[in-house]
Amino acid sequence: MAEASLPRMIDVDPWSIAIEDIDVSQRELWAENKKWDFFTRLRDEAPVHFCPESDVGPYWSVTRYADIMEVENNWQSFSSDRTIVIDDPEEDFELPMFIAMDPPKHHDQRKTVQGVVAPVNLQALEGTIRERVQDILDSLPVGREFNWVEQVSIELTTQMLATLFDFPFADRHKLTRWSDVATGSPETGVVETEEQRREELYECLEYFTRLWQERVDKPQGIDLVSMLAHGEATQNMDPQEYLGNLVLLIVGGNDTTRNSITGGVLALHENPNEYNKLRSNPALIPTLVSEIIRWVTPLAHMRRTVTKDCELHGKTLRAGDKVVMWYVSGNRDERVIDRPNEFMIDRPRARQHLSFGFGIHRCMGNRLAEMQLRILWEEIQNRFHKVEVVGQPQRVPSNFVHGFTELPVVLHAL
Amino acid sequence: MAKITYIEHDGTQHEIDADTGTTVMNAAIDNLVPGIDADCGGECSCATCHVMVHEAWLGKVGTPSDTEESMLDLNPERQANSRLSCQIAVSGEIDGLVVDLPEFQF
């Protein structure tokens, strides 16, 4: 790690640093929430920007909405093969998963599991989700401080995930841990060492291998493990590839909505006028949900690797180059989104945002995410006058998972 | 100019006049036909403008491009006559077109 020797962005003025020296990947910028001005400068002055040296090696940043769409729509030139995050894959611990594949294999594997979150199935799940949301909200203390992340965001998304996997409910907190471990590292403090990380992920594999064995000889069910065990494109995966796809489904269903649940509370607290709009017109909840997902952008980026030399916004990219699409920046691009730095729960065309990605890798759980958030806000409105934020939020020190570890709140009764 | 009829999943019909040069998706949005989300705005990259084209019109609307095919392929509720309406151009050729809307956009 060259971490110590590189100039740290957290110490410089974003408006006076030379544009070529900007490195938005540095973790401190994310932990301290100091990345926004750097992204504004990149969008205005260098929308396709090369950072020659960083903690994660050289990389291109794509920061405008339209340029991100161009990359999303051209999987032939911008490949997802092997990894979709800014860090390079670990040579001796690769986790193949369908989000990190190109067609045709990507399509074969994704189609095996996609049905679990198809809207027609979600209708059947709505009652279960509502009951769980009600139980969680009814168990919360009123008038006393607690951590919203721990008691609501994590609890709700973990219960959902356990349902989708038909995972033993009493053990569900293992899913939360594996999700954190999968995207964590010694630098983020989730694990002590890389060895510990791998060990815990192998425990995950071992646990899920038992579930696979229980289900492979039974008729196919509608849970994700059964779907993988019976699917033509997935039944012969090697253990590492099973683990990779598990990590994808666990993180995809957990680390994302968790942070939209937390970020929504924070955004409404910081924008009391918008909260009053919601109180007087609950019909705005579906638009509120889309606006929360744009505002929070729970995954800050996706990475592609250039397959052949090509041009992007006047720059020449070479085969092998790392290209990072910063969704977090594209979602604040005033060229496409009107008054992007305002949180507006009645925003026209609120679904037009980058948080789910576009193209063949677009989030397959997007309707489930929206449904969980919709039900949560409906039930909050039925119970509480207000969710008041009473302290500083703590943020995940990651340039990928854009979220929170702590949000102290106090509930006020109706 | 072309007349287009959109039929919602519950049977509700919307008949509109669409200008040549627009798309079947934009004509729906401009006339407030419900059931088409069009999240990506017509870039063939979200598949939330899914429609099913009535058989009589299948020969007139052309066939999906590779990109459209790739997006349709990922929809578990895809039918043989499924198309993305952002990829069907409006012209006199398709005057009278009838499309069904799915119960849900994916």
Short mmCIF file of C-alpha atoms in Angstrom, two decimals:
data_model
loop_
_atom_site.label_atom_id
_atom_site.label_comp_id
_atom_site.label_asym_id
_atom_site.label_seq_id
_atom_site.Cartn_x
_atom_site.Cartn_y
_atom_site.Cartn_z
CA MET A 1 0.00 0.00 0.00
CA ALA A 2 1.27 3.39 -1.00
CA GLU A 3 -1.36 4.96 1.22
CA ALA A 4 1.03 6.97 3.39
CA SER A 5 3.08 8.52 0.60
CA LEU A 6 0.26 9.82 -1.61
CA PRO A 7 -1.08 13.31 -0.90
CA ARG A 8 -4.34 12.97 1.04
CA MET A 9 -7.36 14.75 -0.43
CA ILE A 10 -8.84 15.28 3.02
CA ASP A 11 -6.03 17.80 3.71
CA VAL A 12 -6.37 19.86 0.52
CA ASP A 13 -8.80 22.50 -0.69
CA PRO A 14 -10.95 20.87 -3.40
CA TRP A 15 -11.22 24.19 -5.27
CA SER A 16 -7.49 24.95 -5.51
CA ILE A 17 -5.87 21.54 -6.05
CA ALA A 18 -4.69 20.96 -9.64
CA ILE A 19 -7.38 18.99 -11.46
CA GLU A 20 -4.95 16.25 -12.48
CA ASP A 21 -4.06 15.59 -8.83
CA ILE A 22 -7.61 14.79 -7.72
CA ASP A 23 -8.13 11.25 -6.38
CA VAL A 24 -11.73 10.63 -5.33
CA SER A 25 -11.07 7.02 -4.33
CA GLN A 26 -9.47 7.85 -0.94
CA ARG A 27 -11.43 6.35 1.92
CA GLU A 28 -11.19 9.34 4.26
CA LEU A 29 -13.18 11.43 1.78
CA TRP A 30 -16.02 8.94 2.15
CA ALA A 31 -15.79 8.46 5.91
CA GLU A 32 -15.86 12.25 6.40
CA ASN A 33 -18.36 12.89 3.57
CA LYS A 34 -15.98 15.36 1.91
CA LYS A 35 -16.13 14.08 -1.69
CA TRP A 36 -18.85 16.32 -3.15
CA ASP A 37 -16.79 19.37 -4.18
CA PHE A 38 -14.19 17.15 -5.86
CA PHE A 39 -16.95 15.55 -7.94
CA THR A 40 -18.40 18.94 -8.88
CA ARG A 41 -15.00 19.96 -10.20
CA LEU A 42 -14.55 16.73 -12.12
CA ARG A 43 -17.99 17.05 -13.77
CA ASP A 44 -17.30 20.66 -14.78
CA GLU A 45 -13.63 20.53 -15.69
CA ALA A 46 -12.68 16.92 -16.49
CA PRO A 47 -15.74 14.71 -16.93
CA VAL A 48 -13.56 11.78 -18.02
CA HIS A 49 -10.58 12.11 -15.69
CA PHE A 50 -7.44 10.05 -15.31
CA CYS A 51 -5.89 9.50 -11.89
CA PRO A 52 -2.43 8.03 -12.55
CA GLU A 53 -1.61 6.96 -9.01
CA SER A 54 -3.81 5.97 -6.11
CA ASP A 55 -4.24 3.40 -3.33
CA VAL A 56 -6.00 1.24 -5.94
CA GLY A 57 -3.72 1.96 -8.90
CA PRO A 58 -4.44 4.10 -11.96
CA TYR A 59 -8.09 4.61 -12.91
CA TRP A 60 -10.44 6.74 -15.01
CA SER A 61 -13.36 8.53 -13.37
CA VAL A 62 -16.58 9.06 -15.35
CA THR A 63 -18.71 11.59 -13.48
CA ARG A 64 -21.45 12.94 -15.79
CA TYR A 65 -24.82 11.20 -16.16
CA ALA A 66 -24.72 10.98 -19.97
CA ASP A 67 -21.17 9.58 -20.08
CA ILE A 68 -22.08 6.98 -17.45
CA MET A 69 -25.02 5.91 -19.63
CA GLU A 70 -22.67 5.54 -22.58
CA VAL A 71 -20.41 3.20 -20.61
CA GLU A 72 -23.37 1.25 -19.18
CA ASN A 73 -24.77 0.63 -22.65
CA ASN A 74 -21.54 -0.62 -24.20
CA TRP A 75 -20.62 -3.84 -22.43
CA GLN A 76 -18.65 -4.92 -25.47
CA SER A 77 -16.03 -2.19 -24.87
CA PHE A 78 -16.51 -1.83 -21.09
CA SER A 79 -16.38 -5.29 -19.58
CA SER A 80 -17.58 -6.45 -16.17
CA ASP A 81 -15.45 -9.57 -16.36
CA ARG A 82 -13.75 -10.49 -13.05
CA THR A 83 -14.70 -7.42 -11.03
CA ILE A 84 -17.08 -4.47 -10.86
CA VAL A 85 -15.39 -2.55 -8.04
CA ILE A 86 -12.45 -0.15 -8.07
CA ASP A 87 -10.17 -2.56 -6.19
CA ASP A 88 -8.60 -5.19 -8.42
CA PRO A 89 -9.54 -8.84 -7.81
CA GLU A 90 -7.38 -10.79 -5.37
CA GLU A 91 -5.39 -13.18 -7.57
CA ASP A 92 -5.50 -16.03 -5.05
CA PHE A 93 -9.09 -15.48 -3.90
CA GLU A 94 -11.29 -14.77 -6.89
CA LEU A 95 -15.02 -14.85 -6.39
CA PRO A 96 -16.79 -15.33 -9.72
CA MET A 97 -20.35 -13.92 -9.65
CA PHE A 98 -22.72 -13.04 -12.43
CA ILE A 99 -22.55 -9.28 -11.90
CA ALA A 100 -18.84 -9.65 -12.71
CA MET A 101 -19.39 -11.53 -15.97
CA ASP A 102 -20.23 -10.55 -19.54
CA PRO A 103 -22.84 -12.21 -21.78
CA PRO A 104 -23.62 -14.98 -22.48
CA LYS A 105 -22.68 -16.49 -19.09
CA HIS A 106 -23.99 -13.44 -17.22
CA HIS A 107 -27.42 -13.87 -18.77
CA ASP A 108 -27.55 -17.62 -18.16
CA GLN A 109 -26.82 -17.30 -14.44
CA ARG A 110 -28.85 -14.16 -13.80
CA LYS A 111 -31.92 -15.65 -15.46
CA THR A 112 -31.72 -18.59 -13.06
CA VAL A 113 -32.37 -16.42 -10.00
CA GLN A 114 -34.10 -13.32 -11.37
CA GLY A 115 -37.60 -14.78 -10.92
CA VAL A 116 -37.34 -14.58 -7.12
CA VAL A 117 -37.70 -10.79 -7.27
CA ALA A 118 -40.04 -10.60 -10.26
CA PRO A 119 -42.92 -8.22 -9.51
CA VAL A 120 -45.48 -11.02 -9.54
CA ASN A 121 -43.61 -12.76 -6.68
CA LEU A 122 -43.23 -9.50 -4.83
CA GLN A 123 -46.99 -9.16 -4.64
CA ALA A 124 -47.05 -12.41 -2.69
CA LEU A 125 -44.30 -11.07 -0.38
CA GLU A 126 -45.96 -7.75 0.41
CA GLY A 127 -47.99 -9.07 3.37
CA THR A 128 -44.92 -10.69 4.97
CA ILE A 129 -42.84 -7.55 4.55
CA ARG A 130 -45.55 -5.39 6.07
CA GLU A 131 -45.92 -7.64 9.11
CA ARG A 132 -42.18 -7.58 9.72
CA VAL A 133 -41.96 -3.83 9.34
CA GLN A 134 -44.83 -3.45 11.80
CA ASP A 135 -43.18 -5.80 14.31
CA ILE A 136 -39.86 -3.97 14.09
CA LEU A 137 -41.43 -0.52 14.43
CA ASP A 138 -43.66 -1.64 17.32
CA SER A 139 -40.61 -2.91 19.22
CA LEU A 140 -38.81 0.46 19.15
CA PRO A 141 -38.54 2.73 22.19
CA VAL A 142 -40.40 6.04 21.92
CA GLY A 143 -38.75 9.13 23.36
CA ARG A 144 -35.40 7.44 24.01
CA GLU A 145 -32.25 7.56 21.85
CA PHE A 146 -31.22 4.49 19.84
CA ASN A 147 -29.21 3.61 16.71
CA TRP A 148 -31.61 3.47 13.73
CA VAL A 149 -29.06 1.56 11.61
CA GLU A 150 -28.83 -1.31 14.06
CA GLN A 151 -32.43 -1.60 15.13
CA VAL A 152 -34.30 -0.85 11.91
CA SER A 153 -32.19 -0.74 8.74
CA ILE A 154 -30.11 -3.85 9.41
CA GLU A 155 -32.93 -5.78 11.04
CA LEU A 156 -35.40 -5.22 8.22
CA THR A 157 -33.06 -5.98 5.32
CA THR A 158 -31.64 -9.02 7.08
CA GLN A 159 -35.09 -10.48 7.69
CA MET A 160 -35.93 -9.92 4.03
CA LEU A 161 -32.77 -11.62 2.91
CA ALA A 162 -33.44 -14.61 5.17
CA THR A 163 -36.83 -14.96 3.51
CA LEU A 164 -35.41 -14.85 -0.02
CA PHE A 165 -32.82 -17.54 0.84
CA ASP A 166 -35.25 -19.47 3.06
CA PHE A 167 -32.38 -19.16 5.56
CA PRO A 168 -32.86 -20.38 9.17
CA PHE A 169 -34.44 -17.33 10.75
CA ALA A 170 -32.71 -17.62 14.13
CA ASP A 171 -29.30 -17.52 12.41
CA ARG A 172 -30.15 -14.55 10.21
CA HIS A 173 -27.58 -12.22 11.80
CA LYS A 174 -24.89 -14.32 10.19
CA LEU A 175 -26.12 -12.88 6.87
CA THR A 176 -25.49 -9.34 8.11
CA ARG A 177 -22.00 -10.28 9.23
CA TRP A 178 -21.14 -11.99 5.93
CA SER A 179 -22.41 -8.98 4.01
CA ASP A 180 -20.17 -6.65 6.01
CA VAL A 181 -17.20 -8.99 5.71
CA ALA A 182 -17.63 -9.40 1.95
CA THR A 183 -17.31 -5.66 1.25
CA GLY A 184 -15.02 -4.97 4.20
CA SER A 185 -11.25 -5.14 4.68
CA PRO A 186 -8.70 -4.50 7.40
CA GLU A 187 -8.68 -0.84 6.25
CA THR A 188 -12.41 -0.43 6.92
CA GLY A 189 -12.07 -2.06 10.32
CA VAL A 190 -14.62 -4.83 9.70
CA VAL A 191 -11.95 -7.54 10.03
CA GLU A 192 -8.47 -7.61 11.57
CA THR A 193 -6.72 -9.34 8.70
CA GLU A 194 -7.38 -10.53 5.17
CA GLU A 195 -6.99 -14.13 6.44
CA GLN A 196 -9.78 -13.60 8.92
CA ARG A 197 -11.96 -12.24 6.12
CA ARG A 198 -11.42 -15.31 3.98
CA GLU A 199 -12.05 -17.65 6.91
CA GLU A 200 -15.37 -16.02 7.65
CA LEU A 201 -16.40 -16.18 4.01
CA TYR A 202 -15.56 -19.90 3.96
CA GLU A 203 -17.85 -20.32 6.97
CA CYS A 204 -20.53 -18.70 4.87
CA LEU A 205 -19.82 -21.15 2.05
CA GLU A 206 -19.90 -24.09 4.42
CA TYR A 207 -23.24 -23.05 5.89
CA PHE A 208 -24.79 -22.51 2.48
CA THR A 209 -23.37 -25.77 1.16
CA ARG A 210 -25.41 -27.57 3.82
CA LEU A 211 -28.53 -25.72 2.65
CA TRP A 212 -27.70 -26.64 -0.96
CA GLN A 213 -27.37 -30.31 -0.06
CA GLU A 214 -30.69 -30.26 1.78
CA ARG A 215 -32.44 -28.76 -1.23
CA VAL A 216 -30.77 -30.25 -4.28
CA ASP A 217 -32.62 -33.57 -4.04
CA LYS A 218 -35.99 -32.01 -3.25
CA PRO A 219 -38.28 -30.46 -5.89
CA GLN A 220 -37.23 -26.93 -6.81
CA GLY A 221 -38.54 -24.30 -4.39
CA ILE A 222 -38.81 -20.53 -4.87
CA ASP A 223 -35.88 -19.63 -2.62
CA LEU A 224 -32.52 -18.54 -4.03
CA VAL A 225 -30.54 -21.57 -2.81
CA SER A 226 -32.98 -24.00 -4.38
CA MET A 227 -33.01 -21.99 -7.62
CA LEU A 228 -29.21 -22.09 -7.83
CA ALA A 229 -29.06 -25.80 -6.98
CA HIS A 230 -31.57 -26.69 -9.68
CA GLY A 231 -30.74 -24.12 -12.36
CA GLU A 232 -29.10 -25.48 -15.48
CA ALA A 233 -26.58 -22.63 -15.61
CA THR A 234 -25.70 -22.80 -11.91
CA GLN A 235 -26.02 -26.42 -10.73
CA ASN A 236 -22.42 -27.24 -11.65
CA MET A 237 -20.73 -24.17 -10.19
CA ASP A 238 -17.53 -24.83 -8.27
CA PRO A 239 -17.50 -23.82 -4.58
CA GLN A 240 -15.73 -20.50 -5.20
CA GLU A 241 -18.35 -19.55 -7.78
CA TYR A 242 -21.20 -20.55 -5.45
CA LEU A 243 -19.63 -18.36 -2.76
CA GLY A 244 -19.20 -15.52 -5.27
CA ASN A 245 -22.86 -15.57 -6.27
CA LEU A 246 -23.94 -15.82 -2.62
CA VAL A 247 -21.86 -12.77 -1.80
CA LEU A 248 -23.48 -10.93 -4.70
CA LEU A 249 -27.02 -11.78 -3.58
CA ILE A 250 -26.29 -11.10 0.11
CA VAL A 251 -24.60 -7.75 -0.49
CA GLY A 252 -27.07 -6.79 -3.21
CA GLY A 253 -30.01 -7.36 -0.91
CA ASN A 254 -28.48 -6.04 2.27
CA ASP A 255 -25.90 -3.30 2.10
CA THR A 256 -27.95 -1.29 -0.38
CA THR A 257 -31.47 -1.00 1.01
CA ARG A 258 -30.01 -0.80 4.52
CA ASN A 259 -28.42 2.51 3.62
CA SER A 260 -31.45 3.84 1.74
CA ILE A 261 -33.51 3.19 4.88
CA THR A 262 -31.03 5.16 7.01
CA GLY A 263 -30.30 7.86 4.44
CA GLY A 264 -34.00 8.57 3.99
CA VAL A 265 -34.45 9.30 7.70
CA LEU A 266 -31.47 11.65 7.63
CA ALA A 267 -32.62 13.44 4.45
CA LEU A 268 -36.14 14.05 5.81
CA HIS A 269 -34.69 15.28 9.10
CA GLU A 270 -32.44 17.74 7.28
CA ASN A 271 -35.27 18.92 5.03
CA PRO A 272 -38.22 19.70 7.33
CA ASN A 273 -40.25 21.32 4.54
CA GLU A 274 -40.12 18.09 2.58
CA TYR A 275 -41.13 16.18 5.70
CA ASN A 276 -44.15 18.44 6.11
CA LYS A 277 -45.11 17.74 2.50
CA LEU A 278 -45.05 14.05 3.30
CA ARG A 279 -47.17 14.51 6.43
CA SER A 280 -49.82 16.38 4.51
CA ASN A 281 -49.75 14.16 1.44
CA PRO A 282 -48.78 10.48 1.98
CA ALA A 283 -49.59 9.83 -1.69
CA LEU A 284 -46.08 11.19 -2.33
CA ILE A 285 -44.47 8.08 -0.81
CA PRO A 286 -43.64 6.35 -4.13
CA THR A 287 -41.86 9.50 -5.39
CA LEU A 288 -40.22 9.94 -1.99
CA VAL A 289 -38.82 6.42 -2.29
CA SER A 290 -37.22 7.09 -5.69
CA GLU A 291 -35.85 10.41 -4.47
CA ILE A 292 -34.33 8.73 -1.40
CA ILE A 293 -32.64 6.14 -3.61
CA ARG A 294 -31.22 8.87 -5.86
CA TRP A 295 -30.17 11.04 -2.92
CA VAL A 296 -28.45 8.24 -1.01
CA THR A 297 -26.97 6.36 -4.02
CA PRO A 298 -26.21 3.35 -1.81
CA LEU A 299 -23.56 2.02 -4.17
CA ALA A 300 -21.25 4.91 -5.04
CA HIS A 301 -19.73 3.38 -8.15
CA MET A 302 -19.42 0.47 -10.55
CA ARG A 303 -16.20 -0.32 -12.35
CA ARG A 304 -15.60 -1.59 -15.88
CA THR A 305 -12.44 -2.71 -17.66
CA VAL A 306 -11.73 -1.50 -21.21
CA THR A 307 -11.58 -4.38 -23.71
CA LYS A 308 -10.31 -2.42 -26.73
CA ASP A 309 -8.94 1.08 -27.25
CA CYS A 310 -11.82 3.54 -27.50
CA GLU A 311 -12.84 7.18 -27.18
CA LEU A 312 -14.98 8.54 -24.36
CA HIS A 313 -15.85 12.24 -24.17
CA GLY A 314 -12.73 13.15 -26.13
CA LYS A 315 -10.32 10.98 -24.16
CA THR A 316 -8.59 7.87 -25.49
CA LEU A 317 -8.94 4.85 -23.23
CA ARG A 318 -6.66 1.84 -23.72
CA ALA A 319 -7.44 -1.85 -23.46
CA GLY A 320 -6.98 -2.94 -19.84
CA ASP A 321 -7.72 0.50 -18.34
CA LYS A 322 -9.91 0.68 -15.25
CA VAL A 323 -13.02 2.86 -15.67
CA VAL A 324 -15.08 3.92 -12.66
CA MET A 325 -18.65 5.14 -13.18
CA TRP A 326 -19.38 7.34 -10.17
CA TYR A 327 -23.15 6.99 -9.77
CA VAL A 328 -22.92 9.25 -6.74
CA SER A 329 -21.74 12.04 -9.06
CA GLY A 330 -24.04 11.30 -12.02
CA ASN A 331 -27.01 11.51 -9.65
CA ARG A 332 -25.97 15.11 -8.86
CA ASP A 333 -25.37 16.13 -12.50
CA GLU A 334 -27.29 19.35 -13.14
CA ARG A 335 -27.06 18.69 -16.89
CA VAL A 336 -29.69 15.97 -16.53
CA ILE A 337 -31.25 16.38 -13.09
CA ASP A 338 -32.96 19.64 -12.20
CA ARG A 339 -31.62 21.20 -8.95
CA PRO A 340 -29.77 17.98 -8.13
CA ASN A 341 -28.49 19.13 -4.75
CA GLU A 342 -32.01 19.61 -3.44
CA PHE A 343 -33.89 16.74 -1.85
CA MET A 344 -37.39 17.01 -3.37
CA ILE A 345 -39.93 14.35 -2.48
CA ASP A 346 -42.26 15.47 -5.28
CA ARG A 347 -39.53 15.52 -7.95
CA PRO A 348 -40.90 15.05 -11.48
CA ARG A 349 -39.52 11.91 -13.16
CA ALA A 350 -38.01 10.79 -9.85
CA ARG A 351 -37.30 7.31 -11.18
CA GLN A 352 -34.74 8.76 -13.58
CA HIS A 353 -31.61 8.17 -11.51
CA LEU A 354 -28.48 6.03 -11.73
CA SER A 355 -28.60 4.22 -8.40
CA PHE A 356 -29.79 0.93 -9.92
CA GLY A 357 -27.44 1.21 -12.88
CA PHE A 358 -28.63 0.78 -16.46
CA GLY A 359 -28.13 -1.79 -19.19
CA ILE A 360 -27.77 -5.53 -18.73
CA HIS A 361 -26.39 -5.26 -15.17
CA ARG A 362 -29.25 -3.08 -13.90
CA CYS A 363 -30.19 -4.02 -10.34
CA MET A 364 -32.50 -7.03 -10.49
CA GLY A 365 -33.91 -6.31 -7.02
CA ASN A 366 -34.92 -2.72 -7.74
CA ARG A 367 -38.66 -3.33 -7.28
CA LEU A 368 -38.10 -5.19 -4.02
CA ALA A 369 -35.98 -2.33 -2.70
CA GLU A 370 -38.66 0.19 -3.60
CA MET A 371 -41.37 -1.97 -2.03
CA GLN A 372 -39.50 -2.30 1.29
CA LEU A 373 -38.97 1.45 1.47
CA ARG A 374 -42.57 2.22 0.49
CA ILE A 375 -43.99 -0.06 3.18
CA LEU A 376 -41.55 1.28 5.78
CA TRP A 377 -42.58 4.90 5.18
CA GLU A 378 -46.28 4.00 5.12
CA GLU A 379 -45.95 2.30 8.49
CA ILE A 380 -43.79 5.07 10.00
CA GLN A 381 -46.51 7.57 9.06
CA ASN A 382 -49.08 5.42 10.86
CA ARG A 383 -47.10 5.36 14.10
CA PHE A 384 -44.80 8.28 14.62
CA HIS A 385 -45.05 12.02 14.33
CA LYS A 386 -41.36 12.25 13.63
CA VAL A 387 -38.06 10.36 13.52
CA GLU A 388 -35.68 12.97 14.93
CA VAL A 389 -31.94 12.65 14.30
CA VAL A 390 -30.16 13.63 17.54
CA GLY A 391 -26.47 13.18 16.73
CA GLN A 392 -23.90 12.97 13.96
CA PRO A 393 -24.27 10.05 11.52
CA GLN A 394 -21.24 7.74 11.27
CA ARG A 395 -20.38 6.78 7.71
CA VAL A 396 -18.87 3.64 6.18
CA PRO A 397 -15.25 4.45 5.15
CA SER A 398 -15.76 2.96 1.69
CA ASN A 399 -15.87 4.37 -1.83
CA PHE A 400 -18.25 1.55 -2.85
CA VAL A 401 -20.80 1.00 -0.07
CA HIS A 402 -22.08 4.53 0.44
CA GLY A 403 -23.77 4.39 3.78
CA PHE A 404 -23.97 4.57 7.51
CA THR A 405 -22.94 2.59 10.54
CA GLU A 406 -24.74 4.79 13.03
CA LEU A 407 -27.64 7.21 13.10
CA PRO A 408 -28.79 8.21 16.60
CA VAL A 409 -32.52 9.01 16.59
CA VAL A 410 -35.42 9.65 18.93
CA LEU A 411 -38.96 8.73 17.95
CA HIS A 412 -41.87 11.03 18.66
CA ALA A 413 -45.29 9.49 19.06
CA LEU A 414 -48.23 10.65 16.92
CA MET B 1 -49.38 10.38 -37.67
CA ALA B 2 -50.56 7.02 -36.38
CA LYS B 3 -53.34 5.84 -34.11
CA ILE B 4 -52.04 3.63 -31.29
CA THR B 5 -54.11 1.69 -28.76
CA TYR B 6 -52.56 0.72 -25.41
CA ILE B 7 -54.49 -1.87 -23.39
CA GLU B 8 -53.74 -1.99 -19.67
CA HIS B 9 -53.60 -5.30 -17.83
CA ASP B 10 -57.11 -4.70 -16.44
CA GLY B 11 -58.48 -4.12 -19.94
CA THR B 12 -58.61 -0.30 -19.88
CA GLN B 13 -57.92 1.03 -23.38
CA HIS B 14 -56.12 4.25 -24.30
CA GLU B 15 -56.34 5.34 -27.92
CA ILE B 16 -54.02 8.16 -28.89
CA ASP B 17 -52.74 9.94 -32.00
CA ALA B 18 -48.96 9.80 -32.18
CA ASP B 19 -46.74 11.98 -34.35
CA THR B 20 -44.45 10.44 -36.91
CA GLY B 21 -40.87 10.43 -35.65
CA THR B 22 -41.64 9.83 -31.97
CA THR B 23 -41.59 6.39 -30.37
CA VAL B 24 -44.38 4.21 -29.00
CA MET B 25 -42.86 4.83 -25.55
CA ASN B 26 -42.76 8.63 -25.85
CA ALA B 27 -46.28 8.74 -27.29
CA ALA B 28 -47.48 6.94 -24.16
CA ILE B 29 -45.57 9.26 -21.80
CA ASP B 30 -46.72 12.42 -23.65
CA ASN B 31 -50.35 11.29 -23.42
CA LEU B 32 -50.12 10.15 -19.78
CA VAL B 33 -50.85 6.51 -20.56
CA PRO B 34 -50.16 4.68 -17.27
CA GLY B 35 -48.07 1.53 -16.99
CA ILE B 36 -44.94 2.61 -18.83
CA ASP B 37 -42.17 3.81 -16.51
CA ALA B 38 -39.40 4.52 -19.04
CA ASP B 39 -36.79 5.00 -16.31
CA CYS B 40 -33.88 5.38 -18.73
CA GLY B 41 -35.73 7.83 -20.97
CA GLY B 42 -35.58 5.77 -24.17
CA GLU B 43 -32.01 4.46 -24.22
CA CYS B 44 -32.95 0.77 -24.41
CA SER B 45 -31.24 0.19 -21.10
CA CYS B 46 -33.85 -0.40 -18.40
CA ALA B 47 -36.66 -2.42 -20.03
CA THR B 48 -39.39 -0.56 -18.09
CA CYS B 49 -41.30 0.33 -21.28
CA HIS B 50 -42.18 -3.29 -22.01
CA VAL B 51 -45.24 -3.91 -24.24
CA MET B 52 -46.72 -6.91 -26.04
CA VAL B 53 -47.49 -6.22 -29.70
CA HIS B 54 -50.74 -7.66 -31.12
CA GLU B 55 -50.08 -10.33 -33.69
CA ALA B 56 -51.43 -8.43 -36.70
CA TRP B 57 -48.73 -5.80 -36.16
CA LEU B 58 -45.74 -7.99 -35.50
CA GLY B 59 -44.64 -7.88 -39.14
CA LYS B 60 -44.82 -4.07 -39.22
CA VAL B 61 -42.86 -3.11 -36.09
CA GLY B 62 -39.62 -4.81 -37.13
CA THR B 63 -37.51 -7.08 -34.95
CA PRO B 64 -35.50 -6.24 -31.80
CA SER B 65 -31.87 -5.17 -32.19
CA ASP B 66 -29.18 -7.15 -30.33
CA THR B 67 -29.24 -4.62 -27.51
CA GLU B 68 -33.02 -4.78 -27.15
CA GLU B 69 -32.91 -8.57 -27.35
CA SER B 70 -30.32 -8.62 -24.59
CA MET B 71 -32.55 -6.54 -22.30
CA LEU B 72 -35.76 -8.46 -23.11
CA ASP B 73 -34.00 -11.73 -22.49
CA LEU B 74 -33.55 -10.85 -18.80
CA ASN B 75 -37.27 -10.34 -18.17
CA PRO B 76 -38.83 -13.50 -16.70
CA GLU B 77 -42.26 -12.31 -17.87
CA ARG B 78 -41.19 -11.94 -21.47
CA GLN B 79 -43.63 -13.17 -24.16
CA ALA B 80 -42.98 -14.08 -27.79
CA ASN B 81 -44.49 -10.71 -28.84
CA SER B 82 -42.66 -8.64 -26.20
CA ARG B 83 -40.94 -5.44 -27.28
CA LEU B 84 -39.43 -2.37 -25.66
CA SER B 85 -41.67 0.48 -26.81
CA CYS B 86 -38.78 2.96 -26.90
CA GLN B 87 -37.43 0.96 -29.83
CA ILE B 88 -40.58 1.12 -31.98
CA ALA B 89 -40.64 4.23 -34.17
CA VAL B 90 -43.98 5.82 -35.01
CA SER B 91 -44.81 6.13 -38.72
CA GLY B 92 -47.82 5.78 -41.03
CA GLU B 93 -46.78 2.13 -41.40
CA ILE B 94 -48.03 1.28 -37.92
CA ASP B 95 -51.25 3.33 -38.02
CA GLY B 96 -53.76 1.35 -35.91
CA LEU B 97 -51.12 -0.45 -33.78
CA VAL B 98 -52.44 -2.24 -30.70
CA VAL B 99 -50.18 -3.15 -27.76
CA ASP B 100 -50.90 -4.78 -24.41
CA LEU B 101 -49.22 -3.45 -21.27
CA PRO B 102 -47.84 -5.94 -18.73
CA GLU B 103 -49.25 -6.10 -15.20
CA PHE B 104 -45.90 -4.91 -13.86
CA GLN B 105 -42.81 -3.33 -15.36
CA PHE B 106 -39.72 -5.19 -14.17
#
